[in-house]
PDB file of C-alpha atoms in Angstrom:
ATOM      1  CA  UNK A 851    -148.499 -64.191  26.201  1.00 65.00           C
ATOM      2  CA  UNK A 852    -148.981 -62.722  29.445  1.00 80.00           C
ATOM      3  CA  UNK A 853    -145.537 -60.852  30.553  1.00 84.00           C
ATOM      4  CA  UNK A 854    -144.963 -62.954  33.506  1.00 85.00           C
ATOM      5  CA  UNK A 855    -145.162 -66.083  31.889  1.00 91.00           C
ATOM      6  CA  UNK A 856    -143.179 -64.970  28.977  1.00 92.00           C
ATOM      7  CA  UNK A 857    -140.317 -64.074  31.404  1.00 94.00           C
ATOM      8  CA  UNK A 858    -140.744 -66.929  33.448  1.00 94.00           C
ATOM      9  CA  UNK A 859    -139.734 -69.378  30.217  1.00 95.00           C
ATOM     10  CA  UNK A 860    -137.155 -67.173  29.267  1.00 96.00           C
ATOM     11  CA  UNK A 861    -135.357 -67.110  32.313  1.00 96.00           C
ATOM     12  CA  UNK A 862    -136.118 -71.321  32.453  1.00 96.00           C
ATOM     13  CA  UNK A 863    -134.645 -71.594  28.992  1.00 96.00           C
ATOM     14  CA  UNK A 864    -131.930 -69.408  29.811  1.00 97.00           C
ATOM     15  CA  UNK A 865    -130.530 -71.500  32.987  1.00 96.00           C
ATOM     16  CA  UNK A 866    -130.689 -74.408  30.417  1.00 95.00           C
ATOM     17  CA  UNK A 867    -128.212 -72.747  27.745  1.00 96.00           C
ATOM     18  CA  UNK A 868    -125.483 -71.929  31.023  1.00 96.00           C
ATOM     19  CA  UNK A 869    -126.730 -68.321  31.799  1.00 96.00           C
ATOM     20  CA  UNK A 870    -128.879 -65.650  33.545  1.00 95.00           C
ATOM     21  CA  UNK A 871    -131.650 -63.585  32.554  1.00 96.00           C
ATOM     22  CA  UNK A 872    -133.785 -61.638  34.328  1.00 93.00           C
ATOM     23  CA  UNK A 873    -135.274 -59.120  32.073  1.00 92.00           C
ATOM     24  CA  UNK A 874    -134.747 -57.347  28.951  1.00 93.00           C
ATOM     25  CA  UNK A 875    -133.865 -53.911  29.567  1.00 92.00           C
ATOM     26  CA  UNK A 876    -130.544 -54.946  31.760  1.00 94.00           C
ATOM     27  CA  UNK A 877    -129.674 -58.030  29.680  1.00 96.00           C
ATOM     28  CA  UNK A 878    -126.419 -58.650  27.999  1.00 96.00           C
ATOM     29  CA  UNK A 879    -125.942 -61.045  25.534  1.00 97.00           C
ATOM     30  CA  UNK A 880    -123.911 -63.868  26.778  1.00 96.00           C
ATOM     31  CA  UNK A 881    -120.005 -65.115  25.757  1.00 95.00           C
ATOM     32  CA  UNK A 882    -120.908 -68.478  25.809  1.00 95.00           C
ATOM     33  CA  UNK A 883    -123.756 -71.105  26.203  1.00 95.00           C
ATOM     34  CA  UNK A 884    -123.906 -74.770  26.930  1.00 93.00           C
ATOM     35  CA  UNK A 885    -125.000 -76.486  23.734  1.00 88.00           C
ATOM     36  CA  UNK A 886    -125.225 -80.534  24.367  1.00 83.00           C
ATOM     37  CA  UNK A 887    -123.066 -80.641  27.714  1.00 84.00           C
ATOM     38  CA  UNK A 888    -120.753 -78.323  25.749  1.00 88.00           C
ATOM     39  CA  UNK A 889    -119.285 -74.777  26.172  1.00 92.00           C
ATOM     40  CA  UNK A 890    -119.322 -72.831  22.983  1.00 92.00           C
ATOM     41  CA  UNK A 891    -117.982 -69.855  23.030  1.00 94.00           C
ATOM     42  CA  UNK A 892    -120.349 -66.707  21.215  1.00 95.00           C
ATOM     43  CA  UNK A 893    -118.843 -64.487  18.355  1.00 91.00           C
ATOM     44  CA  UNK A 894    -121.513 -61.375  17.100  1.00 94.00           C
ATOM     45  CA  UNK A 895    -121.178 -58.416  16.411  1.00 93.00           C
ATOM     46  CA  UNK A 896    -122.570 -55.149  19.032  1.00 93.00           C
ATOM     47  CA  UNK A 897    -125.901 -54.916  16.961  1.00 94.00           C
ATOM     48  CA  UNK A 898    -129.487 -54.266  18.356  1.00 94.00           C
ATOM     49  CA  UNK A 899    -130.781 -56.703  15.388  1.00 94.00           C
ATOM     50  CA  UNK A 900    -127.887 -59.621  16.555  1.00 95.00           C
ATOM     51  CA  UNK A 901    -129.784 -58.757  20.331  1.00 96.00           C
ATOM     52  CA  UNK A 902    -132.938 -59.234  19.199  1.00 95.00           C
ATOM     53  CA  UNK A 903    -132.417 -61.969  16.971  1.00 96.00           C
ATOM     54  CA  UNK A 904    -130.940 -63.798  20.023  1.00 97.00           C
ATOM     55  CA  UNK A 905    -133.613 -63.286  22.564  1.00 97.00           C
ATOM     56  CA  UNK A 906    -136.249 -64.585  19.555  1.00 97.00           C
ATOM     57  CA  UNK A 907    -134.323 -67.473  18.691  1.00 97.00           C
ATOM     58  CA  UNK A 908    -132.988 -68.947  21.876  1.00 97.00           C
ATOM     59  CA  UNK A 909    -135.101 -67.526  24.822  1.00 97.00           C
ATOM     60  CA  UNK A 910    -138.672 -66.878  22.520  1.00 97.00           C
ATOM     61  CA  UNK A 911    -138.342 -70.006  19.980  1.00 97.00           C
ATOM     62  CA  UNK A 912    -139.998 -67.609  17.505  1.00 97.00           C
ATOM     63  CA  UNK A 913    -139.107 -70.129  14.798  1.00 97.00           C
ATOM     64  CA  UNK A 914    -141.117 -72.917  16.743  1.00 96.00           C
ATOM     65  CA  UNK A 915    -138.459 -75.529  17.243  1.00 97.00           C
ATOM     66  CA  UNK A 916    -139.841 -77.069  20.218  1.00 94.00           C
ATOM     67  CA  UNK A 917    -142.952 -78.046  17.590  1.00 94.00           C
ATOM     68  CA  UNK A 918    -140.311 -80.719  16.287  1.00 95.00           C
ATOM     69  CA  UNK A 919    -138.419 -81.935  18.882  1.00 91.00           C
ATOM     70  CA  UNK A 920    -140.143 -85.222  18.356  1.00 92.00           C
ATOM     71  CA  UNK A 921    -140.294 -85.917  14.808  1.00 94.00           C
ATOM     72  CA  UNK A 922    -137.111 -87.625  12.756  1.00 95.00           C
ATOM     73  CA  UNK A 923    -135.521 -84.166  11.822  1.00 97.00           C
ATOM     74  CA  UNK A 924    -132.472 -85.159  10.040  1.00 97.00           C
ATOM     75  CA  UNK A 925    -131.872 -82.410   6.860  1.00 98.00           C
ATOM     76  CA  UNK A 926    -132.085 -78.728   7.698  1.00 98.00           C
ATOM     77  CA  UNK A 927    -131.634 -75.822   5.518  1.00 98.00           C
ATOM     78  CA  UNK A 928    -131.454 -72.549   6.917  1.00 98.00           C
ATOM     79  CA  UNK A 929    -131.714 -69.556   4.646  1.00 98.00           C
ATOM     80  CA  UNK A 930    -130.716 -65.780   5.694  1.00 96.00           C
ATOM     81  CA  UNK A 931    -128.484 -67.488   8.850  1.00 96.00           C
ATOM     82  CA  UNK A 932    -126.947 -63.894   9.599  1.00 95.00           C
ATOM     83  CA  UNK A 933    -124.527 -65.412  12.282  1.00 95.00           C
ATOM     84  CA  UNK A 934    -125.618 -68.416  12.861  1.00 95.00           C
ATOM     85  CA  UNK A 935    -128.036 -68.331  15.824  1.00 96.00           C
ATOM     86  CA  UNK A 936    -130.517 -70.569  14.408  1.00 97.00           C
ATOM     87  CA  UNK A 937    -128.497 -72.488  13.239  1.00 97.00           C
ATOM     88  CA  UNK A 938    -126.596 -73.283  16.698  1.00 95.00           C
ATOM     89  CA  UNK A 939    -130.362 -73.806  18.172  1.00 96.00           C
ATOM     90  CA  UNK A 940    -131.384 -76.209  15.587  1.00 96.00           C
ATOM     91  CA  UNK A 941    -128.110 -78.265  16.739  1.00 96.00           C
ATOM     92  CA  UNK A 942    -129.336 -77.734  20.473  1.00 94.00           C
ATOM     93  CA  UNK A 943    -132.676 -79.444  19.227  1.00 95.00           C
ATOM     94  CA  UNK A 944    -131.369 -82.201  17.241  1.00 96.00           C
ATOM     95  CA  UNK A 945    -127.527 -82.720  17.775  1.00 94.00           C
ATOM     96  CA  UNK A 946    -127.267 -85.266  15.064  1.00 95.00           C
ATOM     97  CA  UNK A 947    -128.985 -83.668  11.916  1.00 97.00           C
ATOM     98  CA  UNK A 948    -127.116 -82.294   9.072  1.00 97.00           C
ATOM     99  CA  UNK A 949    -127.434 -78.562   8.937  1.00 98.00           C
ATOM    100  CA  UNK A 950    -126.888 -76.147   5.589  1.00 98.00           C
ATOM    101  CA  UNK A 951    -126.905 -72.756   6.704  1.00 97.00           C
ATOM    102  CA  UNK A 952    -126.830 -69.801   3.456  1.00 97.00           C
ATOM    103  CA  UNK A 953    -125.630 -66.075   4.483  1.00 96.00           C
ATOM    104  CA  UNK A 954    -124.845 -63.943   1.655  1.00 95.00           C
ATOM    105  CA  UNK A 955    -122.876 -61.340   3.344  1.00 94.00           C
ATOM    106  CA  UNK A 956    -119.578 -62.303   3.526  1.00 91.00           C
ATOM    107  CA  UNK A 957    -118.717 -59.698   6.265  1.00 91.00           C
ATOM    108  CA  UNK A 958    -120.784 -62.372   8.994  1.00 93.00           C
ATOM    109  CA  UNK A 959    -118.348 -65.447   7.580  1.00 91.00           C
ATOM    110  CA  UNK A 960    -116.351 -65.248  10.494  1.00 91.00           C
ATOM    111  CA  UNK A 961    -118.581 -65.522  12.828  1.00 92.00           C
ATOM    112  CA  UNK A 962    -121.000 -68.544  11.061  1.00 92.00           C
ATOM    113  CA  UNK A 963    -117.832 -69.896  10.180  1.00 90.00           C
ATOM    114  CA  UNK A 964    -116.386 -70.566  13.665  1.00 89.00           C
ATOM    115  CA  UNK A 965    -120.198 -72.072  14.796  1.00 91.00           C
ATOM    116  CA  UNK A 966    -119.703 -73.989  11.815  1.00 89.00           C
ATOM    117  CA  UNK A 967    -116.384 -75.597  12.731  1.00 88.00           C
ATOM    118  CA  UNK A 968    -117.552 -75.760  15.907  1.00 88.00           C
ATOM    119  CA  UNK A 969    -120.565 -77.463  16.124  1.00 91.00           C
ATOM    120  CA  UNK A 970    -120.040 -79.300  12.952  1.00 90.00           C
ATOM    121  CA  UNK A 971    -122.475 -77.905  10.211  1.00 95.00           C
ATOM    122  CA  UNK A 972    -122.099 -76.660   6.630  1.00 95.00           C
ATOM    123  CA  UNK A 973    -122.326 -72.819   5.983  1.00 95.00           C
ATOM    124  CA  UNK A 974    -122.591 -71.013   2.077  1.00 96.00           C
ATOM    125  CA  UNK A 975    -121.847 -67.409   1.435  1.00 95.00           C
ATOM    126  CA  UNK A 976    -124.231 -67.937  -1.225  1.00 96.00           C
ATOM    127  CA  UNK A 977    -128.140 -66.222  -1.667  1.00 96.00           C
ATOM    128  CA  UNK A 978    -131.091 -68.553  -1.912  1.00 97.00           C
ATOM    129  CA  UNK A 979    -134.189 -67.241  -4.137  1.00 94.00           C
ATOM    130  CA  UNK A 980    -136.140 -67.946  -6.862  1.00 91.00           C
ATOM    131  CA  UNK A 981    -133.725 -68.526  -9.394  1.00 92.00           C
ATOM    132  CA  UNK A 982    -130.068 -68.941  -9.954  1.00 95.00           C
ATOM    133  CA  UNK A 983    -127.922 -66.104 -10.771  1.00 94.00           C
ATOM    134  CA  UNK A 984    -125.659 -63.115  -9.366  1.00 95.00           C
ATOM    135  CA  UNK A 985    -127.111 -60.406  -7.267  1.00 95.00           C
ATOM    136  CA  UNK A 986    -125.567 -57.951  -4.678  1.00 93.00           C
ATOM    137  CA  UNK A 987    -126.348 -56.855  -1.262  1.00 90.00           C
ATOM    138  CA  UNK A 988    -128.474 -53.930  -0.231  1.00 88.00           C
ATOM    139  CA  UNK A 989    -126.786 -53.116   3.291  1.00 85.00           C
ATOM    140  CA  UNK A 990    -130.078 -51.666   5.068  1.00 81.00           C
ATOM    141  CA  UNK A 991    -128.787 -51.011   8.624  1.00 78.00           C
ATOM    142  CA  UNK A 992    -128.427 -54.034  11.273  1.00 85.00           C
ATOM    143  CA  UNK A 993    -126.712 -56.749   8.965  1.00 87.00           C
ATOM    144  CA  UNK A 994    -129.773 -58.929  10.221  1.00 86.00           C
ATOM    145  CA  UNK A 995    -131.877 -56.440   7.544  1.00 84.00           C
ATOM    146  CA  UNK A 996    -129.470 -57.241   4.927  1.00 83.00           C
ATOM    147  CA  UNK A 997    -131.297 -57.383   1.347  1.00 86.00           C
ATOM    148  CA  UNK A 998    -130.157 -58.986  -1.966  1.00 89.00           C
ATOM    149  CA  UNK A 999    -131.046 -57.812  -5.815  1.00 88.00           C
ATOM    150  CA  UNK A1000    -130.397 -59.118  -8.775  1.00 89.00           C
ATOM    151  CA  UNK A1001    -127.347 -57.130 -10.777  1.00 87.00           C
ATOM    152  CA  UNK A1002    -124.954 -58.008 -13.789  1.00 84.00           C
ATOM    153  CA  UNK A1003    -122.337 -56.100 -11.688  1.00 86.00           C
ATOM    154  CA  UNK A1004    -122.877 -58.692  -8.470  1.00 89.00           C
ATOM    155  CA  UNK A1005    -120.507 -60.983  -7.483  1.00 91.00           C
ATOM    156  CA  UNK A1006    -122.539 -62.795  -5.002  1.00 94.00           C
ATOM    157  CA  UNK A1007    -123.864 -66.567  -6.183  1.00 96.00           C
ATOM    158  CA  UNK A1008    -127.737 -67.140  -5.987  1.00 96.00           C
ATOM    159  CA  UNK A1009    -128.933 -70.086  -6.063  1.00 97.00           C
ATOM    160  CA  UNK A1010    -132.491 -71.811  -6.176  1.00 97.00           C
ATOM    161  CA  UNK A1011    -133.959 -73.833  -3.321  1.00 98.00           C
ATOM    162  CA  UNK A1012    -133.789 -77.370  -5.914  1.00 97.00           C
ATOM    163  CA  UNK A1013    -130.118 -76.663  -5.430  1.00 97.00           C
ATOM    164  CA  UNK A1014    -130.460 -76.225  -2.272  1.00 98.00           C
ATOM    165  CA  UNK A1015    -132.330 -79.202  -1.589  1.00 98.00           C
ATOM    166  CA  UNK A1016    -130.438 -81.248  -3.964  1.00 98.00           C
ATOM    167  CA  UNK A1017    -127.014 -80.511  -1.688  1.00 97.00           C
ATOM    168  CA  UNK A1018    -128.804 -82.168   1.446  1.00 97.00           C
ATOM    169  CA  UNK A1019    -129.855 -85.498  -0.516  1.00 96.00           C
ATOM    170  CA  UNK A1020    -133.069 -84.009  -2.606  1.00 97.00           C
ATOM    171  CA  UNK A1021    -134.826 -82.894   0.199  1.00 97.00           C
ATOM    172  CA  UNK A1022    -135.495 -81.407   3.660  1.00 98.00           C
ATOM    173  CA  UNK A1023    -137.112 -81.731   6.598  1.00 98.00           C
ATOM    174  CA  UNK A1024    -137.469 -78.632   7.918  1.00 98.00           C
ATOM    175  CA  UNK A1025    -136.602 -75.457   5.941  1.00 98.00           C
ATOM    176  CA  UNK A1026    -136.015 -72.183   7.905  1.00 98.00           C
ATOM    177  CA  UNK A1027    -136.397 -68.546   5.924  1.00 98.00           C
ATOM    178  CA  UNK A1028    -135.676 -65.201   6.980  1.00 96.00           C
ATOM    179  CA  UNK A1029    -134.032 -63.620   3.708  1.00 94.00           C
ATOM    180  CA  UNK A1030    -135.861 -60.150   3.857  1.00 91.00           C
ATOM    181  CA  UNK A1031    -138.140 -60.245   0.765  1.00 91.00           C
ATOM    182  CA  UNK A1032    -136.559 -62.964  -1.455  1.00 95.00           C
ATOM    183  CA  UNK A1033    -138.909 -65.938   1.090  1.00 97.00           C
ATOM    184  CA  UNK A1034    -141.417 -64.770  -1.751  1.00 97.00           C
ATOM    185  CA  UNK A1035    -140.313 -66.049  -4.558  1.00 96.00           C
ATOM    186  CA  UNK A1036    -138.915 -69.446  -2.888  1.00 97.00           C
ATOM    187  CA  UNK A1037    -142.401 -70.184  -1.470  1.00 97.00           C
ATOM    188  CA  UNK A1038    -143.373 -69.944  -5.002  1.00 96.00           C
ATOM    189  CA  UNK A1039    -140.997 -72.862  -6.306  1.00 96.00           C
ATOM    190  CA  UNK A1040    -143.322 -75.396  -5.534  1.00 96.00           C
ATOM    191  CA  UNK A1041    -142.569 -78.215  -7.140  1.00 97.00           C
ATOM    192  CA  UNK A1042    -139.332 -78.030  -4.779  1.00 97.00           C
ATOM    193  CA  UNK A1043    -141.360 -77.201  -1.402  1.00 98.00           C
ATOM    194  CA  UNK A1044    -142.692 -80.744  -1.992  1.00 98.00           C
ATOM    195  CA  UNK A1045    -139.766 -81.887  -0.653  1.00 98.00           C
ATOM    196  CA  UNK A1046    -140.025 -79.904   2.218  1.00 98.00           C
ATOM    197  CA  UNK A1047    -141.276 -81.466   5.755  1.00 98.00           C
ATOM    198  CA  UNK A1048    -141.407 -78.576   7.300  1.00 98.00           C
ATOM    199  CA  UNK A1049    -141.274 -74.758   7.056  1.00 98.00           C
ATOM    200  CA  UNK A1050    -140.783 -71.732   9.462  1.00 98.00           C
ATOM    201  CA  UNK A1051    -140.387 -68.627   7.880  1.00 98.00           C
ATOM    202  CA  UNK A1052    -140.291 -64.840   8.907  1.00 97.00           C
ATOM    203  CA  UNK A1053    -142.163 -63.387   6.095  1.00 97.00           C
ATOM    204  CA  UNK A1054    -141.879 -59.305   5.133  1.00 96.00           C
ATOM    205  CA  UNK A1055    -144.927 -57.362   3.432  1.00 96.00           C
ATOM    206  CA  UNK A1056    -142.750 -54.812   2.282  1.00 93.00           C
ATOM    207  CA  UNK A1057    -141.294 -56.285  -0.153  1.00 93.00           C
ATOM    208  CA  UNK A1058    -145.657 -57.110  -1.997  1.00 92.00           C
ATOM    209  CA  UNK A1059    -147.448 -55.269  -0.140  1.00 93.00           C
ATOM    210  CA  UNK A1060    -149.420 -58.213   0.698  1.00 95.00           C
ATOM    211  CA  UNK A1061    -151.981 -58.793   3.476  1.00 97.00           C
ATOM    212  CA  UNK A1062    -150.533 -61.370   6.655  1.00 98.00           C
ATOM    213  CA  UNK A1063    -154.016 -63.387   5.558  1.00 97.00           C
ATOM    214  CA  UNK A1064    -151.962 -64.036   2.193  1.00 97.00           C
ATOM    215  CA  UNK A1065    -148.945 -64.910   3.879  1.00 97.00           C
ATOM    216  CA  UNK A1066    -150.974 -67.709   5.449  1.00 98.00           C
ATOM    217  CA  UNK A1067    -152.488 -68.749   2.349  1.00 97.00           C
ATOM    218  CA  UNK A1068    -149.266 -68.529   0.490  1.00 98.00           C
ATOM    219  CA  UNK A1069    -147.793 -71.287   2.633  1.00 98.00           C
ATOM    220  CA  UNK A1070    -151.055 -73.495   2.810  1.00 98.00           C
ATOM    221  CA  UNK A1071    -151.395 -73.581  -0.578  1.00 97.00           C
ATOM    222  CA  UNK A1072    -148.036 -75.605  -0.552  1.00 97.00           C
ATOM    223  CA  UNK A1073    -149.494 -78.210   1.315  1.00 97.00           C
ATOM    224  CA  UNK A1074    -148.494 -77.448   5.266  1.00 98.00           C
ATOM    225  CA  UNK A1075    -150.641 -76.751   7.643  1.00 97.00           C
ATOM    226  CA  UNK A1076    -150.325 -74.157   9.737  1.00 98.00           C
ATOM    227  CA  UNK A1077    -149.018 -74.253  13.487  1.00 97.00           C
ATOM    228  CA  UNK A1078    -148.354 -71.003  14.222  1.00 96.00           C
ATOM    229  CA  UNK A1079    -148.726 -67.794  12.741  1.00 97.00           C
ATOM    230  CA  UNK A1080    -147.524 -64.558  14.346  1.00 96.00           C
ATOM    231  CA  UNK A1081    -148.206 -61.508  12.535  1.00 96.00           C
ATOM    232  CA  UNK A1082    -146.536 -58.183  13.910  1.00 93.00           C
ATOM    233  CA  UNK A1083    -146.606 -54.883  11.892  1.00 92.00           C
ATOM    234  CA  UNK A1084    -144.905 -55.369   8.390  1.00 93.00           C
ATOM    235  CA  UNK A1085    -143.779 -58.544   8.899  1.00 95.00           C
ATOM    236  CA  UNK A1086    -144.728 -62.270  10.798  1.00 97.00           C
ATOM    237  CA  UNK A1087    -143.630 -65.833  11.314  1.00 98.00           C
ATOM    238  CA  UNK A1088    -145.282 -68.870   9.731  1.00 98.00           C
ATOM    239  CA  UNK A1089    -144.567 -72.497  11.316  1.00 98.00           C
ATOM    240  CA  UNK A1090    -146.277 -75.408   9.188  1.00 98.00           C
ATOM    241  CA  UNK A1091    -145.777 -78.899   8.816  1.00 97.00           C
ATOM    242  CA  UNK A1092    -147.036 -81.872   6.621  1.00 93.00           C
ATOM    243  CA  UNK A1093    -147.408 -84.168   9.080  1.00 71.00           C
TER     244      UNK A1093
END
């Protein structure tokens, strides 16, 4: 997108959320934005990840939310929620749906946690991957590059996306990802991504070594098609939908 045009819709979307922005290099995140006529105040930690993650979630719409706006989107699950930014813009998008947000690091509780109150959706310090079982976290840097493993000496709950599903009435429709590495194995429960409308993901090729053209195929061979792709160096998002 041409760099005029991508400021001119950032600085439209900002007005809408209470706030000014004029470009990048002098921004500073805001305390608070209007979410449905409301002021909610903003908790994050002073991270470069937290300011990125906010300027692709709520100025960018990296995750494609706008692509929904019209359909019935009632059940959302939102995996690797860090603190809770897409989370708060999936309840700008559709102020009556029933959110489940999953962040595994505890240390980012208080900061979902007061969204969570606030804006009334449900949040899990609990993993989501492949399987069930107990894992701990691999602290990589920015807590938004936070990894999980699998260890009989965690003490962090994983559970499977079935559960996950099965907590929001058996299934969802739309299902957000960014859970550094473990989106792998959860696009491969398929019998569960059934019951899954739709899907945006930010997908990470270091964790296979895998091509972005398998990324794509990965998450058309679960039946969506594909609305947006956007690969970058090691890493892209996916939007698809069944409809």
């Amino acid at each position: 997108m041409n760099k005029i045009i991508k400021t001119f819709f950032r600085r439209r979307r900002a007005k809408t959320l209470g706030f000014e922005f004029g470009r990048v290099s002098n921004f500073i995140l805001p305390k608070e934005i209007t979410i449905n006529e409301s002021s909610v105040k903003l908790q994050y930690p002073q991270e470069e990840g937290v300011f990125n993650d906010f300027i692709s979630i709520f100025l960018d719409d990296d995750y494609a939310l706008e692509s929904f706006k019209f359909q019935k989107i009632e059940r959302i699950i939102d995996i690797g929620a860090n603190v809770g930014f897409f989370s708060l813009a999936a309840r700008i998008t559709f102020p009556l749906s029933q959110i489940h947000a999953y962040e595994p690091n505890s240390d980012l509780s208080v900061f979902l946690g007061s969204y969570s109150n606030t804006l009334n959706f449900e949040c899990f310090s609990e993993a989501v991957g492949g399987e069930t079982g107990i894992v701990e976290l691999e602290l990589m840097g920015d807590s938004n590059q936070t990894r999980i493993r699998r260890s009989d000496h965690g003490n962090i709950k994983m559970i499977c996306l079935e559960d996950a599903l099965n907590r929001v009435g058996g299934y969802a429709d739309l299902l957000k990802m960014d859970c550094e590495g473990s989106e792998w194995d959860i696009l491969e429960e398929k019998d569960s991504l059934i019951n899954v409308r739709n899907i945006t993901l930010e997908y990470h090729l270091w964790k296979n070594h895998q091509t972005h053209a398998f990324a794509k195929e990965l998450v058309k061979s679960n039946g969506f098609r594909i609305l947006r792709h956007e690969p970058s160096t090691d890493f892209g998002i996916i939007t698809g939908s069944r409809e």
